[in-house]
């Protein structure tokens, strides 16, 4: 057998063994939520579209949970009201897996090419590891829409915006119309000077919202005047699954959490994010902008359930990219790869749930907020490197200070595409 064939067989064996190991891990570690959120969505839509009820009056029997998304989301989900339950599960899982796979390919493929990895092998390994990632498996098990929203934002930041498309911003706008929290990416476009894309995003979000209002005026009136402000519909702020700064403050005093302390933390976090995001854009690194904004969104949102933390996935992959790009055997490489491994390890561990019933004391404060500390660390210390040109001839790379960077190493891939590998950028 030729050496190449033996290598391929070995890689297939590794992927199969890893897939079996992940499946065994999930059989023990993964919580089975029975597609709870999907039941809420579908129940509300059936109640509204087929039974003549009001969309935001619906509560899943025996719970306080109802439909919490804007009417445009209900419009997109409306076919679910006419699907059998098991068909709805198939559509939800297929959409989650497909959007996750495309996103991972977009993020990982440039790293694979620069590092000289076998691209299909790296992708297969990454998919297996993503399946064990707690936010990802929670998204699938709940029947949530997080990966769809992340995909829509990534279309803008990883595809349309770098190419100078006039449509850049439309994905962010649609994601915002589906669920309000991705609206922070409109702020990201504004604070980093991409006004045209920000206007496009606002126009897309407004157009989708107006369309829903024209089709469903009663539901739209109810959402914007009443349902949006009813925080009791989303759950308890102090619940350990709420891995946001608001959750940290609420767990310190569940009966009377300090709004002032939360707002102070939010202000400091947003200031750090603006500084780092501008540095990322100055470096031409939209992937870093996506990762930093995803992390800050999780931190400043009043409610960030564990499954919302799929927005941390780009940051973890950027740690791997930074480690691979660093000189071999360097301290920087060890630190970045160790950070990726430790962060990923905690985010598959369900560690916060060990303090679900009692998050008092020092240990409760430290460990019940573990995912918040990871989000903060990624926001503060994620390496920001210059972007890599994947199309066309090499171009000069400029530091944020305006000084041309001349000592770039150039590499050609087998496909003849150029890559400019810059030194790690120190954010000053």
Tab-separated table of C-alpha atoms in Angstrom:
chain	number	residue	atom	x	y	z
A	1	UNK	CA	0.000	0.000	0.000
A	2	UNK	CA	1.347	3.420	-0.948
A	3	UNK	CA	2.318	5.827	1.807
A	4	UNK	CA	-0.487	8.246	0.897
A	5	UNK	CA	-3.079	5.474	1.027
A	6	UNK	CA	-1.798	4.314	4.415
A	7	UNK	CA	-2.029	7.860	5.726
A	8	UNK	CA	-5.612	8.169	4.498
A	9	UNK	CA	-6.590	4.868	6.096
A	10	UNK	CA	-4.979	5.976	9.351
A	11	UNK	CA	-6.874	9.246	9.304
A	12	UNK	CA	-10.165	7.474	8.657
A	13	UNK	CA	-9.463	5.201	11.628
A	14	UNK	CA	-8.703	8.224	13.834
A	15	UNK	CA	-11.965	9.931	12.821
A	16	UNK	CA	-14.007	6.767	13.440
A	17	UNK	CA	-12.404	6.213	16.861
A	18	UNK	CA	-12.932	9.866	17.791
A	19	UNK	CA	-16.573	9.750	16.653
A	20	UNK	CA	-17.191	6.643	18.770
A	21	UNK	CA	-15.478	8.271	21.758
A	22	UNK	CA	-17.575	11.421	21.384
A	23	UNK	CA	-20.760	9.355	21.054
A	24	UNK	CA	-19.856	7.484	24.248
A	25	UNK	CA	-19.115	10.777	26.012
A	26	UNK	CA	-22.445	12.244	24.909
A	27	UNK	CA	-24.321	9.178	26.083
A	28	UNK	CA	-23.061	9.926	29.586
A	29	UNK	CA	-22.598	13.705	29.701
A	30	UNK	CA	-25.252	15.186	27.411
A	31	UNK	CA	-28.492	16.320	28.991
A	32	UNK	CA	-31.582	15.176	27.134
A	33	UNK	CA	-33.963	18.102	26.917
A	34	UNK	CA	-36.464	16.461	24.600
A	35	UNK	CA	-36.335	19.462	22.235
A	36	UNK	CA	-38.017	21.550	24.933
A	37	UNK	CA	-37.637	24.908	23.182
A	38	UNK	CA	-38.776	23.420	19.889
A	39	UNK	CA	-41.911	22.226	21.686
A	40	UNK	CA	-42.493	25.787	22.891
A	41	UNK	CA	-42.033	27.218	19.386
A	42	UNK	CA	-44.240	24.657	17.713
A	43	UNK	CA	-46.872	24.743	20.459
A	44	UNK	CA	-47.131	28.525	20.204
A	45	UNK	CA	-47.347	28.425	16.411
A	46	UNK	CA	-50.027	25.728	16.408
A	47	UNK	CA	-51.979	27.675	19.044
A	48	UNK	CA	-51.691	30.842	16.934
A	49	UNK	CA	-52.033	29.612	13.345
A	50	UNK	CA	-54.409	26.686	13.753
A	51	UNK	CA	-56.274	27.137	17.030
A	52	UNK	CA	-57.018	30.856	16.776
A	53	UNK	CA	-55.122	31.931	19.894
A	54	UNK	CA	-52.803	34.899	20.385
A	55	UNK	CA	-49.142	34.085	19.766
A	56	UNK	CA	-47.760	35.647	22.941
A	57	UNK	CA	-50.532	34.367	25.182
A	58	UNK	CA	-49.338	30.789	24.770
A	59	UNK	CA	-47.441	29.118	27.616
A	60	UNK	CA	-46.203	25.559	27.425
A	61	UNK	CA	-48.471	23.549	29.769
A	62	UNK	CA	-47.071	23.402	33.283
A	63	UNK	CA	-44.382	26.025	32.646
A	64	UNK	CA	-43.911	29.790	32.409
A	65	UNK	CA	-42.293	29.546	28.985
A	66	UNK	CA	-43.844	31.011	25.860
A	67	UNK	CA	-42.769	32.385	22.503
A	68	UNK	CA	-40.279	35.201	23.184
A	69	UNK	CA	-39.003	36.074	19.698
A	70	UNK	CA	-40.229	38.924	17.451
A	71	UNK	CA	-43.073	38.263	14.993
A	72	UNK	CA	-40.630	37.984	12.071
A	73	UNK	CA	-39.218	34.856	13.714
A	74	UNK	CA	-42.759	33.493	13.957
A	75	UNK	CA	-43.231	34.186	10.239
A	76	UNK	CA	-40.120	32.166	9.375
A	77	UNK	CA	-41.122	29.349	11.721
A	78	UNK	CA	-44.762	29.284	10.629
A	79	UNK	CA	-44.429	26.106	8.483
A	80	UNK	CA	-43.596	24.283	11.714
A	81	UNK	CA	-47.240	24.626	12.770
A	82	UNK	CA	-48.204	22.298	9.933
A	83	UNK	CA	-45.392	19.767	10.312
A	84	UNK	CA	-45.730	16.575	12.373
A	85	UNK	CA	-43.692	16.685	15.548
A	86	UNK	CA	-40.993	14.280	14.379
A	87	UNK	CA	-40.664	16.086	11.058
A	88	UNK	CA	-40.115	19.334	12.975
A	89	UNK	CA	-37.334	17.635	14.947
A	90	UNK	CA	-35.665	16.467	11.736
A	91	UNK	CA	-35.787	19.968	10.233
A	92	UNK	CA	-34.422	21.543	13.423
A	93	UNK	CA	-31.525	19.088	13.778
A	94	UNK	CA	-30.671	19.217	10.070
A	95	UNK	CA	-30.617	23.025	10.095
A	96	UNK	CA	-28.441	23.103	13.210
A	97	UNK	CA	-25.951	20.567	11.885
A	98	UNK	CA	-25.759	22.132	8.412
A	99	UNK	CA	-25.204	25.703	9.626
A	100	UNK	CA	-22.632	24.508	12.176
A	101	UNK	CA	-20.741	22.508	9.561
A	102	UNK	CA	-20.563	25.421	7.117
A	103	UNK	CA	-19.424	27.812	9.845
A	104	UNK	CA	-16.713	25.446	11.082
A	105	UNK	CA	-15.490	24.973	7.504
A	106	UNK	CA	-15.250	28.732	6.971
A	107	UNK	CA	-13.326	29.221	10.205
A	108	UNK	CA	-11.082	26.176	10.059
A	109	UNK	CA	-10.203	25.828	6.384
A	110	UNK	CA	-7.807	28.819	6.249
A	111	UNK	CA	-6.009	27.434	9.318
A	112	UNK	CA	-5.766	23.985	7.726
A	113	UNK	CA	-4.299	25.371	4.511
A	114	UNK	CA	-1.726	27.539	6.252
A	115	UNK	CA	-0.689	24.718	8.581
A	116	UNK	CA	-0.558	22.165	5.768
A	117	UNK	CA	-3.139	19.916	7.397
A	118	UNK	CA	-5.269	17.511	5.421
A	119	UNK	CA	-8.392	19.643	5.047
A	120	UNK	CA	-11.062	16.934	5.167
A	121	UNK	CA	-9.348	15.299	8.145
A	122	UNK	CA	-9.120	18.552	10.117
A	123	UNK	CA	-12.753	19.286	9.302
A	124	UNK	CA	-13.935	15.838	10.401
A	125	UNK	CA	-12.014	16.093	13.680
A	126	UNK	CA	-13.451	19.568	14.307
A	127	UNK	CA	-17.009	18.343	13.694
A	128	UNK	CA	-16.543	15.549	16.219
A	129	UNK	CA	-15.177	17.980	18.808
A	130	UNK	CA	-18.007	20.434	18.109
A	131	UNK	CA	-20.542	17.689	18.804
A	132	UNK	CA	-19.162	17.403	22.342
A	133	UNK	CA	-19.141	21.199	22.871
A	134	UNK	CA	-21.824	21.808	25.510
A	135	UNK	CA	-23.367	24.939	23.942
A	136	UNK	CA	-23.597	23.143	20.593
A	137	UNK	CA	-25.145	19.970	21.956
A	138	UNK	CA	-27.537	22.027	24.127
A	139	UNK	CA	-28.590	23.997	21.049
A	140	UNK	CA	-29.409	20.772	19.203
A	141	UNK	CA	-31.076	19.094	22.197
A	142	UNK	CA	-33.255	22.119	22.931
A	143	UNK	CA	-34.104	22.708	19.261
A	144	UNK	CA	-32.687	26.237	19.464
A	145	UNK	CA	-31.838	28.715	16.663
A	146	UNK	CA	-28.385	29.833	17.847
A	147	UNK	CA	-26.371	28.290	15.026
A	148	UNK	CA	-28.688	29.813	12.416
A	149	UNK	CA	-28.151	33.281	13.885
A	150	UNK	CA	-24.384	32.773	14.090
A	151	UNK	CA	-24.400	31.587	10.477
A	152	UNK	CA	-26.291	34.683	9.276
A	153	UNK	CA	-23.847	37.002	11.035
A	154	UNK	CA	-20.866	35.014	9.709
A	155	UNK	CA	-22.161	35.354	6.135
A	156	UNK	CA	-21.727	39.106	6.535
A	157	UNK	CA	-18.464	39.230	8.461
A	158	UNK	CA	-16.618	36.338	6.831
A	159	UNK	CA	-17.948	36.523	3.277
A	160	UNK	CA	-19.748	39.702	2.228
A	161	UNK	CA	-17.885	42.398	4.166
A	162	UNK	CA	-14.323	41.305	3.276
A	163	UNK	CA	-15.337	41.153	-0.388
A	164	UNK	CA	-16.757	44.671	-0.326
A	165	UNK	CA	-20.264	43.480	-1.219
A	166	UNK	CA	-22.981	46.109	-1.197
A	167	UNK	CA	-25.189	43.512	0.509
A	168	UNK	CA	-22.912	43.337	3.567
A	169	UNK	CA	-25.078	43.794	6.650
A	170	UNK	CA	-28.150	41.966	5.422
A	171	UNK	CA	-27.364	38.808	7.412
A	172	UNK	CA	-26.875	40.792	10.618
A	173	UNK	CA	-30.132	42.639	9.958
A	174	UNK	CA	-32.112	39.441	9.455
A	175	UNK	CA	-30.551	37.854	12.550
A	176	UNK	CA	-31.568	40.939	14.549
A	177	UNK	CA	-35.127	40.725	13.255
A	178	UNK	CA	-35.289	37.070	14.320
A	179	UNK	CA	-33.842	37.659	17.775
A	180	UNK	CA	-32.861	41.076	19.071
A	181	UNK	CA	-29.496	40.252	20.663
A	182	UNK	CA	-27.501	40.005	17.370
A	183	UNK	CA	-28.245	43.718	17.028
A	184	UNK	CA	-24.951	44.271	18.851
A	185	UNK	CA	-23.270	43.448	15.550
A	186	UNK	CA	-24.903	46.563	14.077
A	187	UNK	CA	-23.176	48.490	16.864
A	188	UNK	CA	-19.958	46.668	15.961
A	189	UNK	CA	-20.241	47.877	12.365
A	190	UNK	CA	-20.851	51.430	13.555
A	191	UNK	CA	-18.029	51.671	16.105
A	192	UNK	CA	-15.591	50.234	13.563
A	193	UNK	CA	-16.581	52.699	10.861
A	194	UNK	CA	-18.505	50.464	8.408
A	195	UNK	CA	-21.463	52.817	8.209
A	196	UNK	CA	-22.794	51.543	4.883
A	197	UNK	CA	-22.977	47.959	6.157
A	198	UNK	CA	-24.563	49.185	9.393
A	199	UNK	CA	-27.225	51.073	7.426
A	200	UNK	CA	-27.874	47.956	5.339
A	201	UNK	CA	-28.275	45.918	8.524
A	202	UNK	CA	-30.691	48.445	10.020
A	203	UNK	CA	-32.667	48.530	6.764
A	204	UNK	CA	-32.864	44.726	6.627
A	205	UNK	CA	-33.961	44.467	10.267
A	206	UNK	CA	-36.504	47.256	9.821
A	207	UNK	CA	-37.865	45.819	6.569
A	208	UNK	CA	-38.308	42.362	8.078
A	209	UNK	CA	-39.972	43.819	11.172
A	210	UNK	CA	-42.333	45.997	9.104
A	211	UNK	CA	-43.221	43.018	6.906
A	212	UNK	CA	-44.145	41.000	9.989
A	213	UNK	CA	-46.138	43.929	11.377
A	214	UNK	CA	-48.076	44.262	8.120
A	215	UNK	CA	-48.926	40.559	8.105
A	216	UNK	CA	-49.502	40.147	11.836
A	217	UNK	CA	-50.431	43.533	13.339
A	218	UNK	CA	-51.946	42.146	16.544
A	219	UNK	CA	-48.977	39.923	17.328
A	220	UNK	CA	-46.544	42.744	16.542
A	221	UNK	CA	-48.399	45.166	18.805
A	222	UNK	CA	-48.399	42.603	21.606
A	223	UNK	CA	-44.699	41.863	21.269
A	224	UNK	CA	-43.392	45.416	21.136
A	225	UNK	CA	-45.678	46.796	23.829
A	226	UNK	CA	-45.986	43.903	26.272
A	227	UNK	CA	-44.219	40.592	25.629
A	228	UNK	CA	-40.773	42.146	25.050
A	229	UNK	CA	-40.802	43.682	28.522
A	230	UNK	CA	-42.105	40.634	30.373
A	231	UNK	CA	-38.801	39.261	31.707
A	232	UNK	CA	-40.587	36.545	33.678
A	233	UNK	CA	-41.170	34.640	30.421
A	234	UNK	CA	-37.473	33.895	29.905
A	235	UNK	CA	-36.670	32.332	33.279
A	236	UNK	CA	-34.892	33.086	36.554
A	237	UNK	CA	-31.867	35.416	36.259
A	238	UNK	CA	-29.966	33.655	39.062
A	239	UNK	CA	-30.381	30.231	37.470
A	240	UNK	CA	-26.931	28.737	36.939
A	241	UNK	CA	-27.524	28.365	33.204
A	242	UNK	CA	-27.515	32.174	32.916
A	243	UNK	CA	-23.833	32.665	32.149
A	244	UNK	CA	-23.885	36.423	31.677
A	245	UNK	CA	-22.672	39.278	33.871
A	246	UNK	CA	-26.292	39.738	34.949
A	247	UNK	CA	-26.315	36.121	36.074
A	248	UNK	CA	-23.127	36.651	38.123
A	249	UNK	CA	-24.659	39.637	39.923
A	250	UNK	CA	-27.979	37.834	40.435
A	251	UNK	CA	-26.277	34.810	42.014
A	252	UNK	CA	-24.537	37.099	44.516
A	253	UNK	CA	-27.961	38.222	45.788
A	254	UNK	CA	-30.828	36.307	44.123
A	255	UNK	CA	-33.538	38.159	46.059
A	256	UNK	CA	-32.326	41.672	45.217
A	257	UNK	CA	-29.608	41.734	42.534
A	258	UNK	CA	-27.907	45.088	42.063
A	259	UNK	CA	-28.812	46.694	38.755
A	260	UNK	CA	-26.193	49.411	39.337
A	261	UNK	CA	-23.397	46.843	39.755
A	262	UNK	CA	-24.520	45.060	36.598
A	263	UNK	CA	-24.593	48.289	34.567
A	264	UNK	CA	-21.113	49.216	35.803
A	265	UNK	CA	-19.762	45.829	34.727
A	266	UNK	CA	-21.508	46.145	31.367
A	267	UNK	CA	-20.024	49.623	30.790
A	268	UNK	CA	-16.480	48.422	31.512
A	269	UNK	CA	-16.938	45.330	29.344
A	270	UNK	CA	-18.328	47.303	26.412
A	271	UNK	CA	-15.428	49.783	26.632
A	272	UNK	CA	-12.936	46.907	26.431
A	273	UNK	CA	-14.848	45.413	23.497
A	274	UNK	CA	-14.868	48.682	21.529
A	275	UNK	CA	-11.110	49.042	21.973
A	276	UNK	CA	-10.348	45.479	20.937
A	277	UNK	CA	-12.848	45.447	18.060
A	278	UNK	CA	-11.308	48.548	16.526
A	279	UNK	CA	-7.888	46.920	16.758
A	280	UNK	CA	-9.254	43.811	15.014
A	281	UNK	CA	-10.695	45.844	12.148
A	282	UNK	CA	-7.486	47.879	11.863
A	283	UNK	CA	-5.743	44.552	11.373
A	284	UNK	CA	-8.312	43.548	8.754
A	285	UNK	CA	-9.348	40.593	10.903
A	286	UNK	CA	-13.127	40.222	10.663
A	287	UNK	CA	-12.968	36.772	12.242
A	288	UNK	CA	-11.551	38.341	15.383
A	289	UNK	CA	-14.295	40.968	15.229
A	290	UNK	CA	-16.894	38.197	15.014
A	291	UNK	CA	-15.315	36.368	17.954
A	292	UNK	CA	-14.943	39.441	20.181
A	293	UNK	CA	-18.475	40.662	19.499
A	294	UNK	CA	-19.920	37.204	20.077
A	295	UNK	CA	-18.159	37.075	23.443
A	296	UNK	CA	-19.337	40.535	24.529
A	297	UNK	CA	-22.896	39.743	23.446
A	298	UNK	CA	-22.899	36.739	25.778
A	299	UNK	CA	-21.517	38.855	28.617
A	300	UNK	CA	-23.776	41.923	28.439
A	301	UNK	CA	-27.061	40.249	27.536
A	302	UNK	CA	-29.282	40.037	30.631
A	303	UNK	CA	-29.862	36.349	29.907
A	304	UNK	CA	-27.256	34.097	28.311
A	305	UNK	CA	-28.233	30.469	28.676
A	306	UNK	CA	-25.475	27.909	28.193
A	307	UNK	CA	-26.695	27.071	24.688
A	308	UNK	CA	-26.190	30.727	23.669
A	309	UNK	CA	-22.446	30.256	24.161
A	310	UNK	CA	-22.095	28.773	20.677
A	311	UNK	CA	-20.990	32.358	19.947
A	312	UNK	CA	-17.691	31.474	21.680
A	313	UNK	CA	-16.815	28.885	19.039
A	314	UNK	CA	-15.050	31.360	16.682
A	315	UNK	CA	-12.884	32.592	19.566
A	316	UNK	CA	-11.768	29.070	20.494
A	317	UNK	CA	-10.843	28.370	16.872
A	318	UNK	CA	-8.889	31.636	16.746
A	319	UNK	CA	-6.867	30.485	19.761
A	320	UNK	CA	-5.967	27.380	17.776
A	321	UNK	CA	-5.098	29.494	14.746
A	322	UNK	CA	-2.878	31.787	16.818
A	323	UNK	CA	-1.128	28.822	18.405
A	324	UNK	CA	-0.503	27.149	15.052
A	325	UNK	CA	0.857	30.401	13.580
A	326	UNK	CA	3.247	30.997	16.484
A	327	UNK	CA	6.826	29.696	16.224
A	328	UNK	CA	7.138	26.029	17.105
A	329	UNK	CA	8.159	25.340	20.703
A	330	UNK	CA	7.570	28.985	21.586
A	331	UNK	CA	5.962	30.053	24.822
A	332	UNK	CA	3.256	31.837	22.827
A	333	UNK	CA	2.296	28.651	21.011
A	334	UNK	CA	2.086	26.713	24.259
A	335	UNK	CA	-0.038	29.378	25.941
A	336	UNK	CA	-2.513	29.758	23.083
A	337	UNK	CA	-2.990	26.052	22.484
A	338	UNK	CA	-3.252	25.438	26.229
A	339	UNK	CA	-5.881	28.209	26.431
A	340	UNK	CA	-7.885	26.596	23.633
A	341	UNK	CA	-7.678	23.168	25.266
A	342	UNK	CA	-8.572	24.422	28.755
A	343	UNK	CA	-11.430	26.592	27.489
A	344	UNK	CA	-12.821	23.779	25.378
A	345	UNK	CA	-12.365	21.311	28.230
A	346	UNK	CA	-14.438	23.427	30.613
A	347	UNK	CA	-17.062	24.052	27.924
A	348	UNK	CA	-17.735	20.347	27.474
A	349	UNK	CA	-17.610	19.521	31.179
A	350	UNK	CA	-21.000	20.776	32.508
A	351	UNK	CA	-19.014	22.058	35.486
A	352	UNK	CA	-21.445	24.879	36.315
A	353	UNK	CA	-24.252	22.406	36.892
A	354	UNK	CA	-22.486	20.977	39.949
A	355	UNK	CA	-23.452	24.265	41.660
A	356	UNK	CA	-27.009	24.371	40.307
A	357	UNK	CA	-28.679	24.006	43.696
A	358	UNK	CA	-26.177	25.880	45.843
A	359	UNK	CA	-23.978	28.584	44.316
A	360	UNK	CA	-23.144	30.311	47.621
A	361	UNK	CA	-19.647	30.652	49.054
A	362	UNK	CA	-16.344	31.236	47.300
A	363	UNK	CA	-16.463	27.937	45.436
A	364	UNK	CA	-19.983	28.697	44.227
A	365	UNK	CA	-18.945	32.143	43.011
A	366	UNK	CA	-15.920	30.783	41.148
A	367	UNK	CA	-17.337	27.636	39.602
A	368	UNK	CA	-20.985	28.513	38.992
A	369	UNK	CA	-19.714	31.358	36.785
A	370	UNK	CA	-17.004	29.380	35.007
A	371	UNK	CA	-18.308	30.096	31.511
A	372	UNK	CA	-18.518	33.816	32.277
A	373	UNK	CA	-14.825	33.841	33.223
A	374	UNK	CA	-14.020	32.073	29.941
A	375	UNK	CA	-16.005	34.680	27.976
A	376	UNK	CA	-14.184	37.495	29.777
A	377	UNK	CA	-10.790	35.896	29.175
A	378	UNK	CA	-11.513	35.498	25.472
A	379	UNK	CA	-12.679	39.109	25.198
A	380	UNK	CA	-9.592	40.434	26.976
A	381	UNK	CA	-6.832	38.174	25.684
A	382	UNK	CA	-7.892	36.728	22.333
A	383	UNK	CA	-4.925	37.287	19.979
A	384	UNK	CA	-5.633	39.638	17.093
A	385	UNK	CA	-3.491	38.873	14.047
A	386	UNK	CA	-3.464	40.463	10.659
A	387	UNK	CA	-5.881	38.996	8.177
A	388	UNK	CA	-4.736	36.478	5.620
A	389	UNK	CA	-5.216	37.197	1.927
A	390	UNK	CA	-6.706	34.131	0.254
A	391	UNK	CA	-7.389	35.562	-3.207
A	392	UNK	CA	-5.261	37.465	-5.655
A	393	UNK	CA	-1.619	38.517	-5.459
A	394	UNK	CA	0.159	39.433	-2.251
A	395	UNK	CA	-0.519	42.880	-0.893
A	396	UNK	CA	1.272	44.988	1.664
A	397	UNK	CA	0.016	44.668	5.187
A	398	UNK	CA	-0.254	47.760	7.352
A	399	UNK	CA	-0.188	47.996	11.110
A	400	UNK	CA	-2.950	50.021	12.835
A	401	UNK	CA	-0.324	52.744	13.276
A	402	UNK	CA	0.003	52.968	9.482
A	403	UNK	CA	3.511	51.470	9.279
A	404	UNK	CA	3.872	48.935	6.477
A	405	UNK	CA	4.797	45.467	7.668
A	406	UNK	CA	7.592	44.222	5.390
A	407	UNK	CA	8.803	41.034	7.001
A	408	UNK	CA	5.879	38.856	5.895
A	409	UNK	CA	6.412	35.248	4.953
A	410	UNK	CA	4.637	34.257	1.728
A	411	UNK	CA	3.350	30.776	0.975
A	412	UNK	CA	1.539	29.311	-1.981
A	413	UNK	CA	-1.035	26.624	-1.522
A	414	UNK	CA	-1.268	23.824	-4.084
A	415	UNK	CA	-4.205	25.730	-5.582
A	416	UNK	CA	-1.948	28.701	-6.211
A	417	UNK	CA	-3.599	30.983	-3.671
A	418	UNK	CA	-1.411	33.397	-1.727
A	419	UNK	CA	-1.265	33.699	2.006
A	420	UNK	CA	0.420	36.453	3.987
A	421	UNK	CA	1.358	35.226	7.413
A	422	UNK	CA	1.755	38.211	9.714
A	423	UNK	CA	3.341	38.386	13.095
A	424	UNK	CA	0.929	38.283	16.043
A	425	UNK	CA	-0.418	41.773	16.559
A	426	UNK	CA	0.092	43.267	19.982
A	427	UNK	CA	-2.874	45.420	20.833
A	428	UNK	CA	-1.663	48.603	22.449
